[in-house]
Coordinates of C-alpha atoms and ligand atoms in Angstrom, one line a residue:
M1 CA 107.3 113.5 66.6
H2 CA 108.4 111.7 63.1
K3 CA 108.6 108.1 62.6
P4 CA 111.8 107.8 62.2
L5 CA 113.0 109.4 65.3
T6 CA 110.4 107.6 67.6
A7 CA 111.9 104.3 66.2
L8 CA 115.3 105.4 67.1
L9 CA 114.6 106.5 70.5
T10 CA 112.3 103.4 71.2
I11 CA 115.6 101.4 70.7
A12 CA 117.7 104.1 72.5
I13 CA 115.3 103.5 75.6
A14 CA 115.0 100.0 75.3
T15 CA 119.1 99.9 75.6
A16 CA 119.0 101.9 78.3
A17 CA 116.4 100.1 80.2
F18 CA 118.2 97.0 79.8
A19 CA 121.2 98.7 81.1
A20 CA 119.1 100.4 83.8
K21 CA 117.8 96.7 84.7
S22 CA 120.8 94.8 84.8
N23 CA 123.2 97.3 87.1
A24 CA 120.3 98.7 89.1
P25 CA 121.1 98.6 92.8
K26 CA 118.6 95.2 94.0
I27 CA 115.8 95.2 95.5
D28 CA 115.5 93.1 98.8
P29 CA 112.6 91.2 99.4
E30 CA 113.5 90.6 102.7
K31 CA 113.9 94.3 103.4
I32 CA 110.1 94.8 102.2
R33 CA 108.9 91.8 104.7
A34 CA 111.3 94.0 107.9
H35 CA 108.9 97.0 107.2
V36 CA 105.6 94.7 106.4
K37 CA 106.7 93.0 109.7
Y38 CA 106.9 96.2 111.8
L39 CA 104.1 98.4 110.0
A40 CA 101.3 95.7 110.7
S41 CA 102.9 95.0 114.1
D42 CA 100.5 95.4 117.0
E43 CA 103.1 98.1 118.3
L44 CA 101.9 100.4 115.2
E45 CA 98.4 99.7 116.7
G46 CA 96.9 99.7 113.3
R47 CA 98.1 103.0 112.3
G48 CA 94.9 104.7 112.5
M49 CA 94.4 108.3 112.3
N50 CA 94.4 110.5 115.2
Q51 CA 96.1 107.5 117.6
K52 CA 99.5 106.6 118.0
G53 CA 99.8 104.3 115.4
G54 CA 99.7 106.2 112.7
D55 CA 101.9 109.3 114.1
L56 CA 104.9 106.1 114.6
A57 CA 104.1 105.2 111.2
A58 CA 104.7 108.5 109.8
E59 CA 107.8 109.0 111.8
Y60 CA 109.3 106.0 110.9
I61 CA 108.9 105.5 107.3
A62 CA 110.5 109.4 107.9
A63 CA 113.2 107.7 109.8
Q64 CA 113.6 105.5 106.8
F65 CA 113.5 107.7 103.9
K66 CA 116.5 110.0 106.0
S67 CA 118.5 106.9 106.7
Y68 CA 118.5 106.0 102.7
G69 CA 120.0 109.5 102.6
L70 CA 117.1 111.2 101.1
K71 CA 116.2 114.6 100.9
P72 CA 112.8 116.1 103.0
A73 CA 110.6 117.5 100.8
G74 CA 108.0 118.2 102.9
E75 CA 107.2 121.8 104.4
N76 CA 109.8 124.0 106.5
G77 CA 112.9 121.4 105.3
T78 CA 110.8 118.9 106.7
Y79 CA 109.5 115.2 105.1
F80 CA 106.2 115.7 106.8
Q81 CA 103.1 117.5 104.8
R82 CA 100.7 119.0 107.4
V83 CA 97.3 117.3 106.5
P84 CA 94.1 119.2 108.8
M85 CA 91.4 117.4 109.3
V86 CA 88.8 116.7 111.3
A87 CA 87.9 113.4 113.2
V88 CA 84.4 112.4 113.2
Q89 CA 82.9 110.0 115.3
T90 CA 78.9 108.9 115.7
L91 CA 77.9 108.9 119.4
P92 CA 75.5 106.2 120.6
D93 CA 73.0 108.8 121.1
T94 CA 72.2 108.8 117.7
N95 CA 68.5 107.5 116.6
F96 CA 67.5 106.8 113.0
T97 CA 64.0 106.6 112.8
L98 CA 61.2 105.9 109.6
V99 CA 58.6 107.6 110.1
P100 CA 55.7 106.7 108.1
K101 CA 52.6 109.2 107.0
S102 CA 50.5 106.7 108.5
G103 CA 51.0 103.6 110.7
S104 CA 53.8 102.8 113.1
P105 CA 57.8 104.5 113.1
L106 CA 60.0 102.0 112.4
D107 CA 63.4 102.8 114.9
L108 CA 66.5 101.4 113.1
K109 CA 69.4 99.8 114.6
P110 CA 72.9 101.2 114.2
L111 CA 75.3 99.4 112.5
D112 CA 73.4 96.5 111.5
D113 CA 70.5 98.6 109.9
Y114 CA 72.3 101.7 109.1
V115 CA 76.3 104.0 109.4
A116 CA 75.8 107.3 109.5
T117 CA 78.6 110.4 109.5
N118 CA 77.4 114.2 110.0
E119 CA 79.6 115.6 107.5
R120 CA 78.9 119.1 108.5
Q121 CA 81.0 118.5 111.1
T122 CA 78.8 119.7 114.0
P123 CA 78.5 117.8 117.9
S124 CA 74.6 117.6 117.1
I125 CA 72.4 117.7 114.1
D126 CA 68.1 116.6 113.9
I127 CA 66.8 115.9 110.9
D128 CA 62.8 115.7 110.0
A129 CA 62.7 115.5 106.5
P130 CA 61.0 113.3 103.7
I131 CA 62.3 110.9 101.8
V132 CA 62.5 110.5 97.9
F133 CA 63.4 107.6 96.3
V134 CA 66.3 109.4 93.2
G135 CA 67.4 105.9 91.6
Y136 CA 71.2 106.7 90.9
G137 CA 71.4 109.9 92.2
I138 CA 73.4 110.8 88.4
S139 CA 73.8 113.6 86.9
A140 CA 76.0 112.9 84.0
P141 CA 75.3 115.0 80.4
E142 CA 77.2 113.3 78.7
Y143 CA 75.5 110.0 78.8
H144 CA 72.5 112.6 78.4
W145 CA 71.4 111.2 81.7
D146 CA 69.3 113.1 85.0
D147 CA 68.0 111.0 87.6
Y148 CA 66.8 114.6 88.8
K149 CA 64.8 116.0 85.6
G150 CA 64.8 119.5 87.7
Y151 CA 63.2 118.0 91.2
D152 CA 64.6 120.0 93.9
L153 CA 66.7 118.4 96.8
K154 CA 66.7 121.2 98.8
G155 CA 65.4 119.9 102.4
K156 CA 65.6 116.9 102.1
V157 CA 66.8 113.0 101.9
A158 CA 67.8 111.4 99.0
L159 CA 67.5 107.4 98.9
L160 CA 69.7 106.0 95.5
F161 CA 71.0 103.1 94.7
V162 CA 74.8 102.6 94.7
N163 CA 76.8 102.0 91.4
E164 CA 75.1 103.4 87.9
P165 CA 73.1 102.4 85.3
N166 CA 73.4 98.2 83.7
S167 CA 75.3 98.8 80.0
D168 CA 77.4 96.3 78.4
D169 CA 77.9 99.6 76.2
P170 CA 81.8 101.3 76.3
N171 CA 79.9 104.8 75.4
F172 CA 77.3 104.2 78.3
F173 CA 78.8 104.8 81.2
K174 CA 81.9 102.7 79.8
G175 CA 80.3 99.6 79.9
K176 CA 80.6 97.2 82.7
A177 CA 83.3 99.2 84.3
L178 CA 82.2 101.5 86.9
T179 CA 83.2 105.4 85.9
Y180 CA 83.3 108.0 88.5
Y181 CA 79.5 108.3 88.9
G182 CA 79.0 105.0 90.6
R183 CA 81.0 105.6 93.8
W184 CA 79.7 106.5 96.3
T185 CA 81.9 109.4 97.4
Y186 CA 80.5 111.1 93.8
K187 CA 76.6 110.2 95.6
F188 CA 77.5 112.2 98.6
E189 CA 79.1 114.9 96.4
E190 CA 76.1 115.5 94.3
T191 CA 73.3 115.0 96.7
A192 CA 75.1 117.6 98.9
R193 CA 75.9 120.3 95.6
R194 CA 71.8 119.8 95.0
G195 CA 71.3 120.4 98.8
A196 CA 70.4 117.4 100.1
I197 CA 70.0 116.8 104.1
A198 CA 70.9 113.6 103.9
T199 CA 71.4 110.9 101.4
L200 CA 70.6 107.1 102.2
I201 CA 72.6 104.9 100.0
I202 CA 71.1 101.6 99.7
H203 CA 73.9 99.0 100.2
R204 CA 74.0 95.5 97.9
A205 CA 76.6 93.8 98.2
D206 CA 76.7 93.1 94.6
L207 CA 76.2 96.6 93.6
A208 CA 79.0 97.6 95.8
S209 CA 81.6 94.8 95.3
Y210 CA 81.4 94.2 98.7
P211 CA 79.7 92.7 101.8
W212 CA 77.9 94.9 104.4
T213 CA 81.1 94.0 106.9
V214 CA 83.3 96.8 105.1
V215 CA 80.7 98.9 105.4
R216 CA 80.6 99.1 109.0
N217 CA 83.9 98.2 109.9
S218 CA 84.7 101.3 107.6
W219 CA 82.1 103.9 108.8
G220 CA 80.8 102.1 111.9
G221 CA 83.9 104.5 114.1
E222 CA 85.8 107.3 113.4
K223 CA 85.9 108.9 109.8
S224 CA 88.0 111.5 109.1
F225 CA 87.3 114.5 106.7
L226 CA 89.8 117.6 105.1
Q227 CA 88.8 120.3 107.5
L228 CA 85.9 122.0 106.2
D229 CA 86.2 124.3 103.1
D230 CA 82.4 125.8 101.4
T231 CA 82.1 122.6 100.0
P232 CA 78.5 121.5 100.8
K233 CA 78.2 118.9 102.7
L234 CA 75.6 116.7 103.8
A235 CA 74.1 116.2 107.6
A236 CA 74.2 112.2 107.5
A237 CA 76.1 110.8 104.9
S238 CA 74.6 107.1 105.5
W239 CA 74.1 103.6 104.2
I240 CA 71.8 101.0 104.9
Q241 CA 70.9 97.6 104.4
E242 CA 69.2 96.2 101.6
E243 CA 66.2 95.0 103.7
V244 CA 66.2 98.2 105.5
A245 CA 65.6 99.6 102.1
R246 CA 62.8 97.3 101.3
K247 CA 60.9 98.0 104.4
L248 CA 61.6 101.2 103.8
V249 CA 59.7 101.3 100.2
G250 CA 57.0 98.3 100.8
I251 CA 55.8 101.2 103.7
A252 CA 55.4 103.5 100.7
G253 CA 53.4 100.1 99.0
L254 CA 56.6 99.8 96.5
D255 CA 59.1 96.8 95.4
L256 CA 62.9 97.6 96.1
D257 CA 63.6 94.8 93.0
K258 CA 61.0 97.4 90.8
L259 CA 62.7 100.7 91.8
F260 CA 66.0 99.0 91.0
Q261 CA 64.4 98.2 87.4
Q262 CA 63.0 101.5 87.1
S263 CA 66.5 103.3 88.2
Q264 CA 68.0 101.5 84.1
S265 CA 65.4 103.9 82.8
R266 CA 66.4 107.6 81.3
D267 CA 62.9 108.5 81.8
F268 CA 63.2 107.9 85.1
K269 CA 62.0 110.6 87.8
P270 CA 62.7 111.5 91.6
I271 CA 59.6 109.1 93.1
P272 CA 58.9 110.9 97.1
L273 CA 58.1 108.5 99.8
P274 CA 55.2 108.8 102.3
V275 CA 57.9 108.4 104.8
D276 CA 60.1 111.0 106.7
L277 CA 63.4 110.0 108.5
K278 CA 63.5 111.5 112.0
A279 CA 67.4 111.5 113.2
H280 CA 69.3 112.7 115.7
I281 CA 73.5 112.3 115.1
A282 CA 75.6 112.9 117.7
S283 CA 79.1 113.0 116.9
S284 CA 82.5 113.7 118.9
V285 CA 84.3 116.2 116.8
R286 CA 87.9 116.7 117.3
P287 CA 90.0 118.6 115.2
Y288 CA 93.6 117.5 113.9
S289 CA 96.3 117.1 112.2
S290 CA 97.5 114.0 110.2
R291 CA 100.8 114.0 107.9
N292 CA 101.8 112.8 104.6
V293 CA 105.5 112.0 104.1
L294 CA 107.5 113.3 101.3
A295 CA 111.3 112.7 100.6
M296 CA 113.1 112.6 97.1
V297 CA 116.0 112.0 95.0
Q298 CA 117.4 115.5 92.9
G299 CA 117.1 115.1 89.7
S300 CA 120.7 115.5 87.4
D301 CA 119.7 117.5 84.9
A302 CA 119.8 121.1 85.7
A303 CA 116.7 121.7 83.2
R304 CA 114.4 119.0 84.0
K305 CA 115.2 118.1 88.0
S306 CA 111.9 120.3 88.6
E307 CA 109.9 117.9 87.8
A308 CA 109.8 114.3 89.3
I309 CA 108.4 110.8 88.4
L310 CA 105.9 110.6 92.0
Y311 CA 105.5 107.4 93.6
T312 CA 103.0 106.7 96.5
A313 CA 101.4 104.1 98.8
H314 CA 99.2 104.9 101.5
Y315 CA 100.3 104.1 105.3
D316 CA 97.2 104.4 107.3
H317 CA 94.7 102.0 108.1
F318 CA 91.8 102.1 110.1
G319 CA 94.0 101.6 113.8
I320 CA 92.2 100.4 117.5
D321 CA 88.7 100.0 117.8
K322 CA 88.4 100.4 121.1
S323 CA 85.0 99.2 121.4
K324 CA 86.2 95.5 121.1
P325 CA 88.2 93.4 123.1
A326 CA 91.7 93.8 123.4
G327 CA 93.5 91.2 121.4
Q328 CA 91.1 91.0 118.2
N329 CA 90.5 95.1 118.2
I330 CA 93.8 96.0 116.1
F331 CA 93.3 96.1 112.5
H332 CA 96.7 95.4 111.0
G333 CA 96.7 96.1 107.5
A334 CA 99.5 94.1 106.8
A335 CA 98.4 93.6 102.8
D336 CA 96.2 97.0 103.5
N337 CA 98.7 98.8 102.9
A338 CA 101.8 98.1 105.0
T339 CA 102.8 95.9 101.5
G340 CA 102.6 99.4 99.5
C341 CA 104.8 101.3 101.7
G342 CA 107.0 98.4 102.1
I343 CA 107.4 98.6 98.4
I344 CA 108.2 102.4 98.0
L345 CA 110.8 102.2 101.0
E346 CA 112.5 99.9 99.0
L347 CA 112.7 102.2 95.9
G348 CA 113.8 104.9 98.5
R349 CA 116.9 103.0 99.4
V350 CA 117.7 101.3 96.0
W351 CA 116.5 105.2 93.9
A352 CA 118.6 107.0 96.8
E353 CA 122.1 104.3 95.8
T354 CA 121.3 104.7 92.3
K355 CA 124.0 106.8 90.5
P356 CA 123.9 108.9 88.5
A357 CA 120.8 110.1 89.5
P358 CA 118.8 110.4 86.7
S359 CA 117.4 112.9 84.5
R360 CA 114.8 114.5 86.5
S361 CA 113.7 113.8 90.4
I362 CA 112.3 111.3 92.0
L363 CA 109.5 112.1 94.7
F364 CA 108.1 109.6 97.4
S365 CA 104.8 110.1 99.3
A366 CA 103.6 108.1 101.8
V367 CA 100.2 109.7 102.2
T368 CA 97.6 109.8 105.1
A369 CA 93.8 108.8 105.5
E370 CA 93.4 106.8 102.6
E371 CA 90.9 104.9 104.4
Q372 CA 88.9 107.6 105.0
G373 CA 88.6 108.7 101.6
L374 CA 91.7 109.3 99.9
L375 CA 92.3 112.4 102.0
G376 CA 96.0 112.4 102.1
S377 CA 96.3 112.2 98.4
E378 CA 93.3 114.5 98.4
Y379 CA 95.3 117.1 100.2
L380 CA 99.0 116.4 98.1
G381 CA 96.7 117.0 95.0
K382 CA 95.1 119.9 96.3
H383 CA 98.7 121.6 97.2
V384 CA 100.9 120.1 94.5
K385 CA 102.3 123.5 93.4
Q386 CA 103.6 124.0 96.8
L387 CA 105.8 120.3 96.7
P388 CA 110.0 121.0 95.7
V389 CA 109.1 119.7 92.5
Q390 CA 106.1 119.0 89.9
P391 CA 104.8 115.6 89.6
I392 CA 104.4 114.4 85.8
L393 CA 103.4 110.7 86.6
D394 CA 102.2 109.4 89.6
L395 CA 103.2 105.4 90.1
N396 CA 101.2 104.2 93.7
Y397 CA 101.4 100.9 95.4
D398 CA 97.7 99.7 97.4
D399 CA 97.3 96.6 98.4
L400 CA 99.8 93.9 97.1
P401 CA 99.1 90.6 98.4
P402 CA 102.7 88.6 99.0
I403 CA 101.6 85.4 97.7
G404 CA 104.5 84.6 95.0
I405 CA 105.5 85.9 91.9
P406 CA 103.0 87.4 89.8
E407 CA 103.5 86.7 86.0
E408 CA 100.9 89.4 86.0
V409 CA 100.7 92.7 86.2
E410 CA 97.6 95.7 87.0
V411 CA 98.6 98.8 85.3
T412 CA 94.7 100.2 85.3
G413 CA 94.2 104.0 84.1
A414 CA 98.3 103.6 82.4
E415 CA 96.1 102.6 79.0
R416 CA 94.6 106.2 79.1
T417 CA 97.6 107.8 79.2
T418 CA 100.6 108.7 76.7
F419 CA 102.6 106.9 78.7
Y420 CA 101.0 103.2 78.1
S421 CA 103.7 102.1 75.5
T422 CA 106.4 102.6 77.7
V423 CA 104.5 100.5 80.6
Q424 CA 104.4 97.5 77.7
E425 CA 107.6 97.8 77.0
V426 CA 108.8 97.3 80.4
A427 CA 106.0 94.6 80.6
K428 CA 107.4 92.9 77.7
Q429 CA 111.6 92.9 79.6
F430 CA 109.8 91.7 82.9
S431 CA 108.2 88.4 81.0
L432 CA 104.7 90.5 82.8
T433 CA 101.5 90.3 81.0
I434 CA 99.5 93.4 81.2
K435 CA 96.2 91.9 83.1
P436 CA 92.8 94.1 82.1
D437 CA 91.7 95.3 85.2
S438 CA 90.1 91.9 86.9
R439 CA 86.8 93.5 87.7
P440 CA 86.3 96.9 86.0
E441 CA 82.5 96.9 87.4
A442 CA 84.2 97.6 91.0
G443 CA 85.7 100.8 89.8
H444 CA 89.1 100.4 91.6
Y445 CA 90.5 103.4 89.3
Y446 CA 88.5 105.5 92.0
R447 CA 89.8 103.3 94.6
S448 CA 93.4 104.4 96.0
D449 CA 95.1 107.6 96.1
H450 CA 96.2 108.0 92.5
F451 CA 93.1 109.0 91.7
S452 CA 93.8 112.1 93.9
L453 CA 96.6 113.0 91.5
G454 CA 94.6 111.9 88.2
R455 CA 91.9 114.3 88.8
V456 CA 94.3 116.8 89.2
G457 CA 95.4 116.3 85.7
I458 CA 99.1 114.3 86.8
P459 CA 98.9 110.7 84.7
A460 CA 98.7 108.1 87.9
F461 CA 98.1 104.7 88.1
S462 CA 98.5 101.6 90.5
V463 CA 100.7 99.0 89.6
S464 CA 99.8 95.9 91.2
E465 CA 100.0 91.6 90.7
G466 CA 97.2 90.3 88.4
M467 CA 95.9 86.9 89.0
K468 CA 98.5 84.4 87.6
Y469 CA 101.6 83.6 89.9
Q470 CA 104.6 81.4 88.7
G471 CA 103.8 78.3 89.7
H472 CA 99.6 77.9 90.1
D473 CA 96.8 78.4 87.1
I474 CA 94.7 81.1 87.0
A475 CA 92.0 79.6 89.3
W476 CA 94.7 79.6 92.1
G477 CA 95.5 83.4 92.2
Q478 CA 91.4 84.1 92.2
A479 CA 90.8 82.1 95.1
E480 CA 93.7 83.3 96.9
A481 CA 91.7 86.8 96.4
K482 CA 88.2 85.8 97.4
D483 CA 89.4 84.6 100.1
Y484 CA 91.3 87.8 101.4
V485 CA 88.3 90.1 100.6
E486 CA 85.9 87.5 102.5
H487 CA 88.3 86.8 105.2
R488 CA 90.9 89.3 105.8
Y489 CA 90.2 92.5 103.6
H490 CA 89.3 95.4 106.4
Q491 CA 89.4 93.8 109.3
P492 CA 91.7 92.8 112.1
S493 CA 93.1 89.8 110.6
D494 CA 94.7 91.2 107.8
I495 CA 97.9 90.3 110.1
Y496 CA 101.5 89.7 109.3
T497 CA 102.2 85.8 108.8
P498 CA 105.9 84.7 108.6
D499 CA 105.2 82.5 105.7
M500 CA 104.0 86.0 103.5
D501 CA 106.1 85.2 100.4
F502 CA 107.6 88.9 98.6
R503 CA 109.3 88.3 96.4
G504 CA 106.3 89.5 94.1
D505 CA 106.1 92.3 95.9
A506 CA 110.2 93.1 95.2
L507 CA 109.0 92.0 91.2
M508 CA 106.3 95.0 91.2
A509 CA 109.3 97.2 92.6
E510 CA 111.3 96.3 89.9
F511 CA 108.9 96.9 87.9
G512 CA 108.0 100.3 89.0
Y513 CA 111.4 101.5 88.9
A514 CA 111.8 100.7 85.6
L515 CA 109.4 102.7 85.0
A516 CA 110.1 105.7 86.7
Q517 CA 114.0 105.1 85.7
K518 CA 111.9 105.5 81.7
A519 CA 109.9 108.6 82.8
A520 CA 112.7 110.5 84.7
N521 CA 115.2 110.5 81.4
A522 CA 112.6 110.2 78.4
A523 CA 112.4 113.3 76.1
T524 CA 108.7 114.2 76.9
T525 CA 106.3 114.2 79.5
P526 CA 103.3 111.8 80.0
A527 CA 99.7 113.1 79.1
W528 CA 96.6 111.7 79.9
L529 CA 95.1 110.9 76.3
P530 CA 92.5 113.6 74.3
G531 CA 89.8 112.9 75.4
D532 CA 89.9 111.5 78.6
E533 CA 87.8 112.4 81.5
F534 CA 91.5 114.2 83.3
E535 CA 92.9 115.7 80.0
H536 CA 91.6 119.0 81.2
A537 CA 91.6 118.5 84.7
R538 CA 95.7 120.2 84.9
E539 CA 94.4 123.9 83.4
K540 CA 91.6 123.3 85.7
T541 CA 93.3 123.1 88.9
A542 CA 95.6 125.8 87.7
E543 CA 92.4 128.1 87.4
A544 CA 90.4 127.3 90.4
S545 CA 91.9 128.2 93.6
P546 CA 90.7 126.8 96.2
R547 CA 89.4 123.8 94.3
P548 CA 86.0 122.6 95.4
N549 CA 86.7 119.5 97.6
A550 CA 84.4 117.6 95.5
S551 CA 84.3 117.9 92.3
G552 CA 82.5 115.3 90.0
K553 CA 83.1 114.3 86.8
Ligands
ZN601 ZN1 91.9 100.0 102.8

């Protein structure tokens, strides 16, 4: 595009956006509150997959969409897309024993010492195999990094650290930022591809960026998977406590801290340990299906209405933990992610009232099974061609604290797309400072549903609040975030309270409305920047069918 035209377009777009902002139907924070209050109530039982609460939540969201006049965008003229899944729960007669070549075996205590899930979706499986320490378990040709050095993992148990080699160099594992190689999902996928029977991830709170309680709560109960395809899977996908790992390598006369140091080196080679894992994993295995909820506003331009701006927010949470006493066993998930649902519902209402409709269509999806590993959005991404309109951009909302009016916005990932200049312009209009990822080392980009769309080539990012709120300093926002992570995140205490302030969530919805307004009317469609890890993902997705469940980078 020529420069003068760009300048003209920019002015035209800015003017249109200003008009759009001032004339747009108003987002109502109290409507968002009402959705959050209901979705996080005891009646919804924590919106668990394969539980009554999850179904109630999906029904509620679909009914709301319908009441606004949005069109169904699911299968067979419905608001739903069926997601075939399997619920696997590790049963109490599971046992994990570390058996040294000499000396006495060490029995591990479930939940305190380890969590494990049989990804192969069978009721019973036995493991008796040698343990091999593989450092970070990463094979990353673009960084000239290979922890395996040709070592054959077939039939072995991989022991490894979560995260990736330490670096400040932006060209080496993106410096402080976490790449997909550092994610636990990658570890399980990569070791399974290499034939491992089991994988033990060593939990270190600093490396994982969350404490053991999060692992325990996320893995201790029933876990869901997409129904098996031909992707290799582990008989035991497991996390172990740091202290257990210390004992385990101690049996071999090794020191965990020294092993960690060794893992920072390109020269690292796998270290077979004189210890076997002897395990029996008993699981209840129940196939079921869950649902993504899909609704849309039809675009007004005949040539462009087949393309859509997609909003996503996951509606699932951890449901009821029936092993705990009544009254303290519901994972309410108010912030995570009744807030995101409240936001896309309110966006749905407002978009339905927007006349005339934008050129492109607007698509809404409340997705399932995010907490189980982004499964609902993964299914959505894999089956995107079956949707009535094709998403060209995904704006995701996940866990937006209702604590007041933010003066910052986080849009991590947007800077990797051609849409970023528009994002900057809209942020300016809203007097929002774009905050760089507050904790790039936590790899948030790979931890919410936009990633499922990103990895199939659709420019995608989450919209969320930064740390600076009106009337407070940044330290206040940081303290709030810390308090949330320590006391409520993924715990039954993430409840709705009447003192919550939804004006910030409403502002984030307005911001997302303005972004979609621009994208929906723009002359061009957004794309990943050249050289981005997702730049060619769309072509690959079109070629590879069925796409493997577990493709890495
Ligand atoms: Zn969550």
